[in-house]
Structures are given as C-alpha cells and as structure tokens.
XYZ file of C-alpha atoms in Angstrom:
697
model
C 124.856 101.693 64.082
C 127.575 99.158 63.895
C 131.748 99.261 63.392
C 134.172 96.324 63.021
C 133.926 95.360 66.699
C 130.381 96.446 67.539
C 126.884 96.422 66.274
C 123.365 97.246 67.283
C 121.398 94.483 68.830
C 117.697 93.930 68.474
C 115.907 91.430 70.579
C 112.067 91.147 70.007
C 109.688 88.661 71.588
C 106.353 88.215 69.549
C 103.436 86.922 71.923
C 99.650 86.511 72.493
C 98.238 89.882 73.698
C 100.167 90.742 77.061
C 98.461 91.788 80.166
C 98.038 95.694 79.787
C 98.683 96.505 83.212
C 102.006 95.064 83.329
C 103.302 95.908 79.829
C 105.396 98.863 80.775
C 106.867 97.212 83.899
C 107.880 94.005 81.915
C 109.359 96.254 78.964
C 111.488 98.207 81.358
C 112.344 94.898 83.303
C 113.498 93.038 80.003
C 115.722 95.903 78.924
C 117.446 96.362 82.257
C 117.713 92.249 82.294
C 119.579 92.477 79.163
C 122.058 95.213 79.871
C 122.990 93.395 83.001
C 123.437 90.175 81.205
C 125.745 91.778 78.897
C 127.659 93.341 82.033
C 127.927 90.057 83.243
C 129.162 88.328 80.172
C 131.811 91.114 79.608
C 130.126 92.519 76.625
C 130.476 95.972 76.056
C 127.508 98.016 75.057
C 126.040 101.476 74.479
C 122.549 102.581 75.850
C 119.565 100.427 75.638
C 115.722 101.442 74.308
C 112.504 99.191 75.378
C 109.837 98.740 73.170
C 106.462 97.196 73.692
C 103.059 96.755 72.269
C 100.254 94.113 72.946
C 101.906 91.340 71.369
C 105.708 92.415 71.760
C 108.531 93.119 73.964
C 111.455 94.296 72.273
C 114.734 95.927 73.053
C 117.468 97.543 71.162
C 120.854 97.731 72.549
C 123.481 99.997 70.684
C 127.138 99.164 69.984
C 126.910 95.962 71.275
C 130.720 94.137 71.248
C 130.936 91.193 68.734
C 132.881 89.295 71.347
C 134.118 89.419 74.779
C 137.850 90.653 75.087
C 140.449 88.138 75.405
C 141.419 87.474 79.256
C 144.430 86.296 80.852
C 143.314 83.696 83.719
C 145.669 82.779 86.446
C 145.239 80.151 89.130
C 147.373 79.912 92.044
C 148.501 76.539 93.049
C 150.417 75.274 96.283
C 153.159 76.748 97.861
C 156.527 76.148 96.440
C 157.731 74.311 99.863
C 154.831 72.158 99.600
C 155.085 71.553 95.585
C 158.365 70.068 95.754
C 160.448 67.726 97.823
C 163.833 68.100 99.037
C 165.133 66.578 95.943
C 163.197 68.936 94.024
C 160.879 66.563 92.581
C 157.352 67.499 92.156
C 154.872 66.430 94.909
C 151.236 65.079 94.744
C 150.149 68.562 95.227
C 152.027 69.862 92.527
C 151.306 66.958 90.138
C 147.390 67.237 90.771
C 147.492 71.074 90.267
C 148.881 70.473 87.086
C 146.860 67.835 86.234
C 143.617 70.025 86.897
C 145.031 72.819 84.813
C 145.595 70.250 81.737
C 149.486 70.827 81.586
C 152.707 69.292 82.726
C 154.479 70.506 86.081
C 157.152 72.136 83.925
C 154.569 74.594 82.266
C 153.618 76.073 85.413
C 155.138 79.354 86.538
C 156.013 80.544 89.836
C 154.605 83.729 91.667
C 156.614 85.549 94.151
C 154.391 87.456 96.895
C 154.859 89.175 100.321
C 153.395 86.153 101.725
C 155.564 83.525 99.974
C 156.225 81.673 96.655
C 153.538 79.881 94.824
C 153.007 77.591 91.739
C 150.828 79.471 89.172
C 149.288 78.569 86.064
C 148.283 81.235 83.803
C 146.313 80.886 80.421
C 145.406 83.355 77.678
C 141.409 82.863 77.091
C 139.937 83.681 73.913
C 136.810 85.741 74.471
C 133.565 84.061 73.125
C 131.723 85.587 70.424
C 128.661 87.565 71.417
C 126.372 85.372 68.847
C 127.302 82.384 71.013
C 126.430 83.916 74.261
C 123.333 85.614 73.490
C 120.399 83.263 73.334
C 121.148 82.192 76.873
C 121.442 85.686 78.021
C 117.976 86.405 76.377
C 116.476 83.613 78.130
C 117.673 84.612 81.234
C 116.466 88.064 81.134
C 113.089 86.639 80.087
C 113.162 84.221 83.345
C 114.081 87.131 85.433
C 110.719 89.131 84.296
C 108.500 90.218 87.099
C 105.648 87.664 86.209
C 103.478 86.347 89.046
C 102.236 83.501 87.363
C 103.798 81.985 84.116
C 101.841 79.652 81.686
C 102.322 76.879 79.071
C 101.063 76.291 75.787
C 100.858 73.364 73.317
C 103.119 70.471 74.322
C 106.166 72.801 75.274
C 107.415 72.671 78.691
C 108.199 76.550 78.368
C 106.693 79.225 80.447
C 106.101 82.798 79.879
C 103.454 85.446 80.578
C 101.941 84.495 77.257
C 102.493 82.047 74.666
C 105.318 82.947 72.126
C 105.068 82.914 68.588
C 108.183 84.413 66.990
C 111.689 85.492 68.453
C 113.708 87.749 66.412
C 117.295 88.617 67.249
C 119.608 90.695 65.094
C 123.018 91.732 66.028
C 123.465 94.381 63.192
C 122.386 92.653 60.137
C 122.998 89.204 60.976
C 120.763 86.662 62.563
C 121.935 85.077 66.014
C 121.616 81.322 65.625
C 119.689 79.134 68.255
C 116.717 79.384 70.217
C 114.936 81.353 73.022
C 111.975 79.840 74.713
C 111.982 77.139 72.635
C 111.359 79.186 69.676
C 114.004 79.186 66.632
C 115.674 82.717 66.353
C 114.554 84.389 63.012
C 114.924 87.965 61.282
C 110.930 87.993 60.939
C 108.692 90.014 62.977
C 104.952 90.483 62.666
C 102.898 93.395 61.753
C 99.201 94.536 63.036
C 97.051 91.661 63.562
C 94.531 92.908 60.865
C 96.338 95.550 58.805
C 99.523 93.486 57.894
C 99.196 90.119 59.453
C 101.988 88.952 57.004
C 105.520 88.490 58.341
C 107.830 91.323 58.024
C 111.619 90.824 57.133
C 114.136 92.910 58.952
C 117.561 93.419 57.169
C 119.191 94.957 60.451
C 118.213 96.283 63.791
C 118.276 99.731 62.383
C 115.160 98.848 60.372
C 113.103 97.736 63.422
C 110.825 100.834 63.931
C 110.273 102.133 60.536
C 109.477 98.467 59.341
C 106.920 98.205 61.920
C 105.332 101.815 61.186
C 104.997 100.555 57.539
C 103.114 97.496 58.968
C 100.621 99.655 61.008
C 102.565 99.030 64.413
C 103.903 101.693 66.420
C 106.560 99.608 68.831
C 107.737 102.835 70.920
C 105.150 102.780 74.016
C 105.997 106.492 74.614
C 105.281 107.652 70.902
C 101.980 105.561 70.978
C 100.978 107.391 74.392
C 101.763 111.007 72.781
C 99.971 109.952 69.464
C 96.677 109.036 71.710
C 97.165 112.178 73.686
C 97.269 114.456 70.456
C 94.192 112.513 68.729
C 91.848 112.566 71.911
C 92.827 116.359 72.591
C 92.089 117.140 68.905
C 88.491 115.247 68.836
C 87.618 117.085 72.307
C 88.526 120.255 70.928
C 86.323 119.821 67.852
C 83.377 118.826 70.166
C 83.692 122.134 71.773
C 85.372 120.730 75.073
C 88.455 119.201 76.551
C 89.074 115.553 77.352
C 89.567 114.438 80.942
C 92.617 112.243 81.201
C 93.049 109.765 83.470
C 96.676 108.553 83.406
C 95.782 104.812 84.506
C 93.094 105.090 81.495
C 95.764 106.334 79.187
C 98.296 103.651 80.270
C 95.849 101.115 79.819
C 94.557 101.879 76.372
C 98.196 102.710 75.123
C 99.060 99.016 76.349
C 96.097 97.873 74.460
C 96.672 99.406 71.094
C 99.516 98.869 68.361
C 97.936 101.257 66.099
C 95.675 103.573 67.744
C 93.043 105.678 66.153
C 90.715 107.633 68.387
C 86.896 108.236 67.655
C 84.534 110.840 68.850
C 81.383 109.194 70.477
C 78.074 110.726 71.422
C 75.239 109.776 73.953
C 71.738 111.037 74.723
C 72.055 114.584 76.753
C 69.212 113.218 78.832
C 71.366 110.968 80.677
C 73.570 114.178 82.260
C 70.633 114.148 84.800
C 72.745 111.489 86.416
C 75.576 112.778 88.446
C 78.431 113.093 86.378
C 80.845 111.023 88.604
C 78.489 107.772 87.754
C 78.976 108.645 84.102
C 82.761 109.204 84.106
C 82.837 106.107 86.247
C 81.099 104.248 83.705
C 83.204 105.381 80.932
C 86.639 105.458 82.244
C 86.520 102.189 84.551
C 84.019 99.904 82.341
C 84.730 101.287 78.509
C 88.273 103.137 78.875
C 86.695 105.842 77.412
C 87.847 109.481 77.689
C 85.090 111.640 78.769
C 84.721 115.125 77.556
C 83.870 118.278 79.624
C 83.290 122.152 78.874
C 85.360 125.069 80.242
C 83.707 124.989 83.693
C 84.345 121.113 84.131
C 80.536 120.220 83.347
C 80.249 116.869 81.543
C 79.260 117.235 77.688
C 77.396 114.483 76.048
C 80.379 113.163 74.066
C 83.193 110.412 74.943
C 86.480 109.433 72.809
C 87.177 105.906 72.233
C 90.707 104.682 71.000
C 90.396 101.804 68.447
C 93.357 99.570 67.334
C 92.279 99.701 63.814
C 91.971 101.858 61.199
C 88.540 101.258 60.042
C 87.338 101.750 56.517
C 83.991 102.583 58.030
C 84.875 104.684 61.262
C 80.898 105.395 61.641
C 80.616 101.750 62.269
C 82.982 101.609 64.995
C 81.846 104.631 66.467
C 78.046 103.382 66.377
C 79.147 100.301 68.191
C 80.881 102.127 71.005
C 77.540 104.165 71.223
C 75.308 101.294 71.428
C 77.615 99.782 74.022
C 77.450 102.730 76.328
C 73.727 103.220 76.062
C 72.337 100.420 78.264
C 75.093 100.986 80.931
C 73.876 104.722 81.183
C 70.375 103.326 80.976
C 71.223 101.191 84.093
C 72.651 104.215 85.817
C 69.921 106.450 85.553
C 67.564 103.661 86.807
C 69.652 103.198 89.815
C 69.511 106.714 90.369
C 66.056 107.524 89.987
C 65.051 104.308 92.276
C 67.893 105.316 95.065
C 65.773 108.951 95.167
C 62.555 107.249 96.135
C 63.865 106.432 99.586
C 65.543 109.301 101.785
C 68.980 108.546 102.948
C 68.310 108.833 106.530
C 65.442 105.732 106.209
C 68.406 103.581 104.823
C 70.814 103.491 107.809
C 68.516 100.755 109.524
C 69.372 98.300 106.327
C 73.175 98.596 107.699
C 72.004 95.828 110.120
C 72.217 93.445 107.096
C 75.763 93.890 106.196
C 78.578 92.574 108.411
C 81.609 94.697 109.013
C 83.667 91.940 110.362
C 82.090 88.957 111.899
C 83.701 89.328 115.211
C 83.031 93.357 115.123
C 79.342 93.251 114.341
C 77.290 94.840 111.323
C 78.040 98.146 109.703
C 74.954 99.532 111.840
C 76.746 98.644 114.943
C 80.043 100.251 113.472
C 78.179 103.262 112.618
C 76.561 103.513 116.021
C 80.272 103.667 117.498
C 81.638 105.836 114.786
C 78.568 108.282 115.509
C 79.481 108.518 119.643
C 83.122 108.721 118.905
C 83.033 111.604 116.091
C 80.531 113.412 118.751
C 83.218 113.286 121.250
C 85.926 114.296 118.942
C 83.770 117.295 117.793
C 83.478 118.510 121.405
C 87.291 118.298 121.719
C 88.160 120.277 118.522
C 85.512 122.793 119.007
C 82.748 121.480 116.550
C 79.208 120.737 116.906
C 78.703 117.463 118.324
C 75.228 116.950 117.744
C 75.338 117.701 114.011
C 78.504 115.620 113.637
C 76.667 112.534 115.422
C 74.063 112.899 112.814
C 76.473 112.989 109.718
C 78.326 109.985 111.007
C 74.861 108.046 111.268
C 74.275 108.902 107.713
C 77.966 108.421 106.349
C 77.556 104.462 105.436
C 73.786 104.746 104.329
C 74.843 104.998 100.667
C 76.114 101.460 100.723
C 72.549 99.974 100.733
C 71.753 101.934 97.568
C 71.502 100.218 94.053
C 74.028 102.881 92.885
C 76.844 102.110 95.127
C 76.022 98.402 94.775
C 77.266 98.741 91.100
C 79.755 101.267 91.534
C 81.488 100.577 94.802
C 84.135 103.245 94.057
C 81.556 105.991 94.357
C 80.875 105.458 98.068
C 80.568 108.561 99.923
C 80.195 110.433 96.522
C 76.586 109.130 96.125
C 75.875 109.452 99.598
C 76.264 113.420 99.308
C 74.046 113.434 96.457
C 71.407 111.283 98.409
C 71.869 113.613 101.141
C 71.546 116.816 99.385
C 67.972 115.408 97.648
C 67.167 114.473 101.348
C 67.241 117.900 102.486
C 70.270 117.499 104.467
C 72.455 120.540 105.486
C 75.134 121.084 103.141
C 78.165 120.547 105.622
C 76.319 117.217 106.430
C 76.134 116.060 103.187
C 79.941 117.225 102.362
C 81.350 115.241 105.344
C 79.469 112.155 104.147
C 81.780 112.046 100.991
C 84.735 113.748 102.652
C 84.740 111.305 105.421
C 86.629 108.712 103.170
C 89.240 111.327 102.456
C 92.318 111.020 101.873
C 91.711 108.030 99.762
C 95.426 107.498 98.874
C 98.735 109.263 99.343
C 98.543 112.894 98.385
C 95.003 113.042 98.318
C 93.047 116.143 99.561
C 91.724 116.246 103.180
C 88.424 116.718 104.672
C 87.421 120.278 104.453
C 85.464 121.093 107.647
C 86.137 119.934 111.352
C 82.687 117.943 111.086
C 83.956 115.975 108.102
C 87.233 115.503 109.840
C 85.939 114.230 113.150
C 83.691 111.603 111.286
C 86.842 110.582 109.067
C 89.222 110.281 112.262
C 86.409 108.251 114.238
C 85.703 106.004 111.276
C 89.161 104.813 111.086
C 90.300 104.947 114.590
C 87.216 102.422 115.117
C 88.635 100.196 112.433
C 92.020 100.513 113.773
C 91.174 99.354 117.453
C 88.605 96.623 116.460
C 90.694 94.761 113.875
C 93.689 95.176 116.435
C 91.328 93.795 119.105
C 90.475 90.583 117.438
C 94.238 90.064 116.324
C 94.195 90.834 112.859
C 97.198 93.164 112.720
C 98.742 93.805 109.284
C 101.640 91.125 108.390
C 104.050 91.896 105.624
C 102.080 93.009 102.328
C 98.620 91.786 103.781
C 96.429 94.257 105.157
C 92.984 93.456 104.088
C 91.335 96.211 106.227
C 93.514 99.110 105.120
C 94.975 99.662 108.676
C 98.165 101.416 106.914
C 96.186 103.613 104.959
C 93.642 104.442 107.901
C 96.734 105.210 110.223
C 98.240 107.520 107.978
C 94.983 109.071 106.803
C 94.400 110.153 110.779
C 98.007 111.414 110.973
C 97.611 113.547 107.898
C 94.375 115.106 109.093
C 95.679 115.679 112.606
C 98.964 116.982 111.593
C 98.071 118.831 108.314
C 94.710 120.559 109.351
C 96.136 120.833 112.336
C 94.062 119.440 115.199
C 95.297 118.853 118.646
C 93.993 115.652 119.668
C 95.956 112.813 121.657
C 95.907 109.528 119.916
C 96.111 107.643 123.047
C 93.110 109.260 124.328
C 91.191 108.989 121.123
C 92.116 104.926 121.077
C 90.829 104.496 124.457
C 87.968 106.303 123.866
C 87.138 104.226 120.549
C 87.854 101.035 122.554
C 85.357 101.757 125.193
C 82.910 101.765 122.304
C 83.451 97.997 121.741
C 81.756 95.071 124.108
C 83.677 94.462 127.364
C 84.228 90.627 126.186
C 86.190 91.880 123.315
C 89.085 93.872 125.659
C 89.523 96.419 123.139
C 91.190 98.450 125.779
C 93.863 96.060 125.938
C 95.304 96.681 122.284
C 95.398 100.599 122.907
C 99.229 100.605 122.999
C 99.763 98.352 120.465
C 97.512 100.534 118.046
C 99.278 103.687 119.296
C 102.632 101.983 118.665
C 101.603 101.285 114.988
C 100.370 104.747 114.090
C 103.455 106.411 115.583
C 105.456 103.914 113.529
C 103.682 104.913 110.518
C 104.878 108.449 111.056
C 108.203 107.512 109.507
C 106.630 106.676 106.487
C 104.421 109.696 106.547
C 107.729 111.959 106.699
C 109.515 109.975 104.125
C 106.654 110.501 101.815
C 106.296 114.180 102.593
C 107.149 117.033 100.476
C 109.885 119.355 101.099
C 107.656 121.467 103.374
C 107.612 118.883 106.283
C 110.256 116.149 105.336
C 112.621 115.095 108.147
C 115.634 112.937 108.428
C 115.385 109.770 110.380
C 117.326 110.640 113.315
C 115.438 113.977 113.830
C 112.145 111.864 113.813
C 113.959 109.230 116.276
C 114.882 112.192 118.608
C 111.429 113.105 118.842
C 109.710 109.856 119.065
C 112.107 108.653 121.916
C 109.790 110.751 124.277
C 106.834 108.336 123.567
C 104.547 111.184 122.963
C 100.977 110.786 121.362
C 99.822 113.922 119.974
C 100.647 114.104 116.435
C 100.315 117.861 115.690
C 102.829 118.479 118.558
C 105.254 115.521 117.696
C 105.271 117.421 114.157
C 106.051 120.699 115.648
C 108.772 119.269 117.554
C 109.959 117.501 114.519
C 110.002 120.618 112.378
C 111.850 122.367 115.101
C 114.394 119.889 115.395
C 115.202 119.335 111.721
C 115.659 123.344 111.767
C 118.036 123.224 114.510
C 120.169 120.841 113.364
C 121.092 123.311 110.778
C 122.360 125.562 113.474
C 126.278 125.970 113.937
C 125.795 124.641 117.625
C 123.813 121.756 116.882
C 126.603 119.330 116.483
C 128.427 120.167 119.666
C 125.103 120.344 121.715
C 124.163 116.924 120.260
C 127.408 115.562 121.454
C 127.093 117.131 124.892
C 123.507 115.564 125.267
C 125.161 112.328 124.419
C 127.678 112.664 126.810
C 125.138 113.663 129.552
C 122.601 110.742 128.413
C 125.761 108.184 129.002
C 126.483 109.634 132.375
C 123.022 109.652 133.740
C 122.357 105.943 132.557
C 125.176 104.587 134.672
C 123.759 106.039 137.867
C 120.579 105.359 139.930
C 117.905 107.999 140.365
C 119.008 108.110 144.429
C 122.522 109.077 142.866
C 121.253 112.343 141.640
C 120.507 115.214 143.726
C 117.119 116.457 144.162
C 117.909 119.910 142.979
C 121.188 122.103 142.383
C 122.636 123.308 145.658
C 124.473 126.720 144.636
C 126.732 126.101 147.738
C 128.137 122.857 146.446
C 129.123 124.579 143.091
C 132.986 124.426 143.275
C 134.468 125.103 140.163
C 134.023 128.193 137.806
C 132.811 126.238 134.657
C 130.018 124.706 136.687
C 129.041 127.551 138.533
C 128.772 129.277 134.972
C 126.662 126.555 133.446
C 124.353 126.525 136.500
C 123.817 130.631 136.319
C 123.215 129.978 132.441
C 120.678 127.406 133.147
C 119.047 129.401 135.813
C 118.821 132.443 133.452
C 117.373 130.213 130.646
C 115.110 128.015 132.745
C 111.878 130.088 133.034
C 112.102 131.626 129.424
C 112.437 128.171 127.800
C 109.847 126.684 130.156
C 107.570 129.423 129.000
C 108.095 128.828 125.338
C 107.616 125.150 125.804
C 104.430 125.601 127.278
C 103.534 127.898 124.189
C 104.759 124.846 121.901
C 107.305 127.202 120.465
C 110.001 124.740 119.821
C 111.965 126.625 117.526
C 112.689 129.511 120.085
C 112.959 127.130 122.707
C 115.911 125.288 120.857
C 117.357 128.900 119.999
C 117.562 129.912 123.622
C 119.158 126.362 124.468
C 121.810 126.518 121.783
C 123.065 129.436 123.970
C 124.532 126.812 126.611
C 126.962 125.274 124.127
C 130.065 127.210 125.426
C 129.198 126.776 128.866
C 128.627 123.180 128.407
C 131.818 122.438 126.501
C 133.575 124.177 129.249
C 131.822 122.201 131.785
C 132.886 118.697 130.515
C 136.377 120.176 129.379
C 137.090 121.224 133.125
C 134.932 119.436 135.632
C 134.833 116.005 136.746
C 131.246 114.930 136.955
C 131.874 111.932 139.063
C 133.723 113.442 141.895
C 134.900 111.455 144.832
C 132.607 113.527 147.331
C 128.899 111.729 147.120
C 127.469 115.253 147.820
C 129.490 117.108 145.181
C 128.975 114.368 142.677
C 125.037 114.226 143.185
C 124.852 117.858 142.723
C 127.011 117.792 139.213
C 124.450 115.044 138.510
C 121.475 117.215 139.338
C 122.528 119.857 137.064
C 123.097 117.733 133.968
C 119.555 116.038 134.841
C 118.255 119.809 134.888
C 119.620 120.212 131.309
C 118.581 117.081 129.779
C 115.066 118.060 131.216
C 115.114 121.253 129.304
C 115.975 119.795 125.936
C 113.683 116.967 126.564
C 110.983 119.499 126.774
C 111.525 119.536 122.735
C 113.596 116.103 122.022
C 116.062 113.641 122.931
C 118.807 115.503 120.597
C 121.676 113.375 121.737
C 120.181 110.786 119.238
C 121.261 113.309 116.401
C 123.832 112.378 114.098
C 126.843 114.183 113.218
C-alpha cells in the first residue's frame, strides 16, 4: 500500500541455512529492530510483519514515510549580557557562537525567557529521504540481533549468523540504493533451492508473498507451521490414528522447511515390543518425526516425516526415511533385550563406577545417602520407611543400562520398566520414574508419598552437597540444576502438601556427608537459597496461588522454614489485604514496629498491668486484645490464618483510637513500659501470621 507520501517497505536478507532453533527469535527481533530504527529516525510508519524461512529473514513495514518531516532546530547561545560589550559590539562569545552556526552575528535572534535573554539561532532543517537513511538503519537492526556467535565468509570482514547471498530492499516499487552487510541492494529474491533456483524479480513490496509462493517458498512462518499441522493431522487420520505433536519438534521442522511436504512412513510392528517412550524419543529427538498413536494413546507402527521438497517420486523419499529409522529401532530393541538380562537390583553396585562429583563421591555413595534420608522423610510424613529406602536404592540404577546410556532423557522411565520386569512392587517402580518429577516448570508432581520422599531426598542431598563444596550458582551458571532442585522441593511440599521443615531436612541431609566436608556449616545458606526461590515460585504460580511481593515479604520476614506453613500464611495475607481494614491495620502495625524498634527490651513491660491503664482508649484496646487473645492463639495453633486475621481485623478501630488519643512514650516510666507491653502483645499476635507492617498501601 502506498500514497504520495508513504509506501510499504520490504527488507529481505538472503542467507545460507539459518539455525532452526533461533529462526523465530531472529525474525521477531529483526522486525522490532527495524521499527525502532524508523522511530529513532523520525520516519512515520504503520505496522510491521516478520517473515522467515531457512534461507531468509524478511520484514514488510506498511506505510513508511518517504522522508523525515522538516524540522526547525534551535540552538541557544550566550546570554545577551555576555554576548555584547558596553558599546554594543559582539564579544568573543557571540562571535564564536555565530561562527559555530555558520552565520554572521546579525543573523542571530534573541530569545527572552523567565531566566533572562539569550542569543539564539534557528534553522529550518529539511527532512532526509527515507531511501538515504534505510541502508544504515537496516545494518543497525542486523547488528543488534541476538546472535551469540557471528561468522565471516570469503574475503569479507562483514559478520553475520550465516553467509549472506542477497539483499532485497524495496520501498513501494523502488529499489533502495546502497549496500547492506557489504551486499549491493537489489529487487531480486530467490525461490526454493531445488524447485526454483533462479532469481525472482519483485516489482513491489506487495508482490513478496505471492511471488515467493510461486517459487515454492512459503515465507510466512505461521502459515508454514499451520500447513505442516494440517498435513500431519490428515496423514495420521489416514493411518487410523492421531499424530503426537511435540511443540519443539513442530517449531524445528517449520524452521527447516521452505515448502513442507508431509509423508507417512511405516516401521516393523515387531519394534512395538520396545517401550513406546524409546521409539517416540528416537522419532522426535533424532529424526524430527511425528509418531502416530491410536485412540487409547498406544503407539502405531507409523510415523510422519516432513520433507522440504515436493518429490516426483514420494515413495523413494518415504522408503529412505524408513531405511533410516530401522537401524535406530533395531539398536533400541537390542539395548532393551540386553538390559532385561540383568535384574535392576543387581545393577546398584555398578553405580560405584560413576562419579557424581569428585568431592562428593560416586553415585553409589549418593544413593546410600539418599536412601537413608528418604527413609527418614517417609517416617516424618507417615510413609513406609523400609519400602522407601528400597526404592531410593534402585532409583539411579538404570543409569548403568545400555538404553539410558544411549537415551539419557529416559532415565527414570527405563528404571520403571526394568523394575517392573524385575518383579518390584508397582509403587516402587513408579517411584523410580517419579522421583525425577517435576522436571520443569509446570510439570506434574510425584503421585505417592514414597515417590515424594525419594524426590525430596535426592534434591536435598544435591543442594547441601554442592553448597558444601562452595559451588553455589552464580548468574546464569547452574551446572547442577540447583535452582530447579530447590523449586522442585518447594512445589512438592507446598502443592502436595507435606508438613516438612526445610531446616530440619537440610540438617539431616548434611549429617549424611563425611565430617571433613562440614556440610552442616552450609545449612543456613541452603535454607536461605530455597526461601529466596519462593519469590520466583509465586511469580510463576497460577492465579490460584499467586501473591504480591509485599505479601511474600511480610511472611518471609518471620524467618520461617516450613514451606507449606509459609504458603498458608501467604494465601491468608493475600486474602486479608482485600479487607477494608487491611490498609489501616498495616499502617498501625508499621507505627507499632517503629515505636518498638526505638526502645530496648528492658523498657518494655513484661505484661500489661490493668492498674496502669489510664486512658479510655488504651483500656478499650487492652480489653479487645484480652477478648481476642485466646481465640486467635487457638486459631494459630490450628494454622487457620485466614480466621486469625479476620479476628484481628476487629482491632482496627481500637488501634486507631489508641494512636489518636494516647501518648505511648509517656513521661512516667511505668506508664510508658505498660503501653509498650500492650503494643508488643498486639505485634506478637499479628506476627503469629505475618509482619503486616510490610504491606504497601
């Protein structure tokens, strides 16, 4: 779309095959960078649309101004009193300013302001044409792309993520003159590498998508993704099933194709004897195939591959993919059959040959620590300690199998299969897989207390051990996954829920390490690290558990260490802040805190003496506190923090009257101490839930 003053802008950078994992991010960043460049250059524009394929990054920006607007530039010079001497002759300051502006002193104007009078130079600056500005703007946008490592090619000193072969820039139907990344700008683009290797001449920016589609290139990433989904779903239905769509695989396949053509392949049904997770992992991770399952979710002997070519003989392409998958499945079947020859329990000793961390010993030593710790956790949460200890001893045994050696992501999953085949109890077999849960944000949690105990113990042992040897995570570096481990422990304890104190847990874990390591010395640090992760936990939580930062701070200020209790308090305070009394009570608590901080413990009375209560307001407050105290304490003992805060909310008026009418810091020491004791008693009651003085208005 164009007018006399605007035109659509097309920018396309043609490259060697771009990294598929980064394609969408680079495409979006390129569009955003160009829009920002136009804004900084004062070139008006409409919306932008990003396009990308393996061999191109492109952007179409609508209604781009053909030139900058004209602009009046004003420069202020010296003050008039410094610009001219007593005789009215210009001083060196005035002469120098005029010279810097390229005019005579007589051409300068005077500007009157509230602060005085000044020499001033005004100039009408004609806006530059967009065509003159665009090459530099495009280069700047490309230079700002999030590319961790750039490369050079040929004899050029230009650097980019991949070698660049062409640059097409059209403003309306006009080619922008100049160079980008050292390549002369043209109106030529390229079609599909095989179907249409010749150059494609574009008459205008508006022709871009249709011209490329005619050359077997779908440049719209979203449209290409939708086309793949549609083709894959159709072929899966033909095979009598549905395709398993892994979003990361779909994104990668979309980024690898310019003209996607899906094909249905078949494999020997005999391979279905191997656990489906192995076959699925092979298809998705290694081959970027889409597996096909029946209505019950069971794997069918089909797969769908997406080719970047519309072959004249699709059967040949299909047969080629079937030939590739066959030896991979054959290897998996061999691993499966060989692994089954040794019961899982007999593999535990082999963990002695795998180093967990050279200062922390082998995986066998870790396994023994985790077994004892998980048994103790089981006792605390009411589980079967003997069975839990047994499951923990088997939990890592699949790491020495052939299958997990080839498919590391299936650790735990294969342990479950091998445990079942070894005759282990179903709950033990399930725990072997589930002790790795949750693997990532939003992942499901272990389903039994046995699995939860092993999962917590495994993570606690890692946290304490790694901190003990001084390898706390710094910045983005977290090679032992301690952030994930901490969040995992918190999620299990809070969302199950389980009443387990982190300090006690970490002290128990530390006791499992050799005394020479002094693991006990890092318990406070590990505890602080996990409590700090709570902030991230609530930031990522859904609406049913999210909490404001000041609410979290009000609870964490009490130095608590039982996550499920912390969560109950946070949820109660989050609900409390919606009450009409909350703001006034928070302010009163803040005032109470500030007063008590300024006095020593010796200045506060040990208890509130009724005989020393002089004013009506303090008598009323003390009576209200007496009335509430036992009831609130009972509610706190039951961890009913919502009800406790509801009761404490009734103190609002009495507290307001107290602070309005009573001088806390009375001259008489005994009266002052008694009033401080009353405030201390109120603070203690509120601190049974949280320090609500930290709540913001």
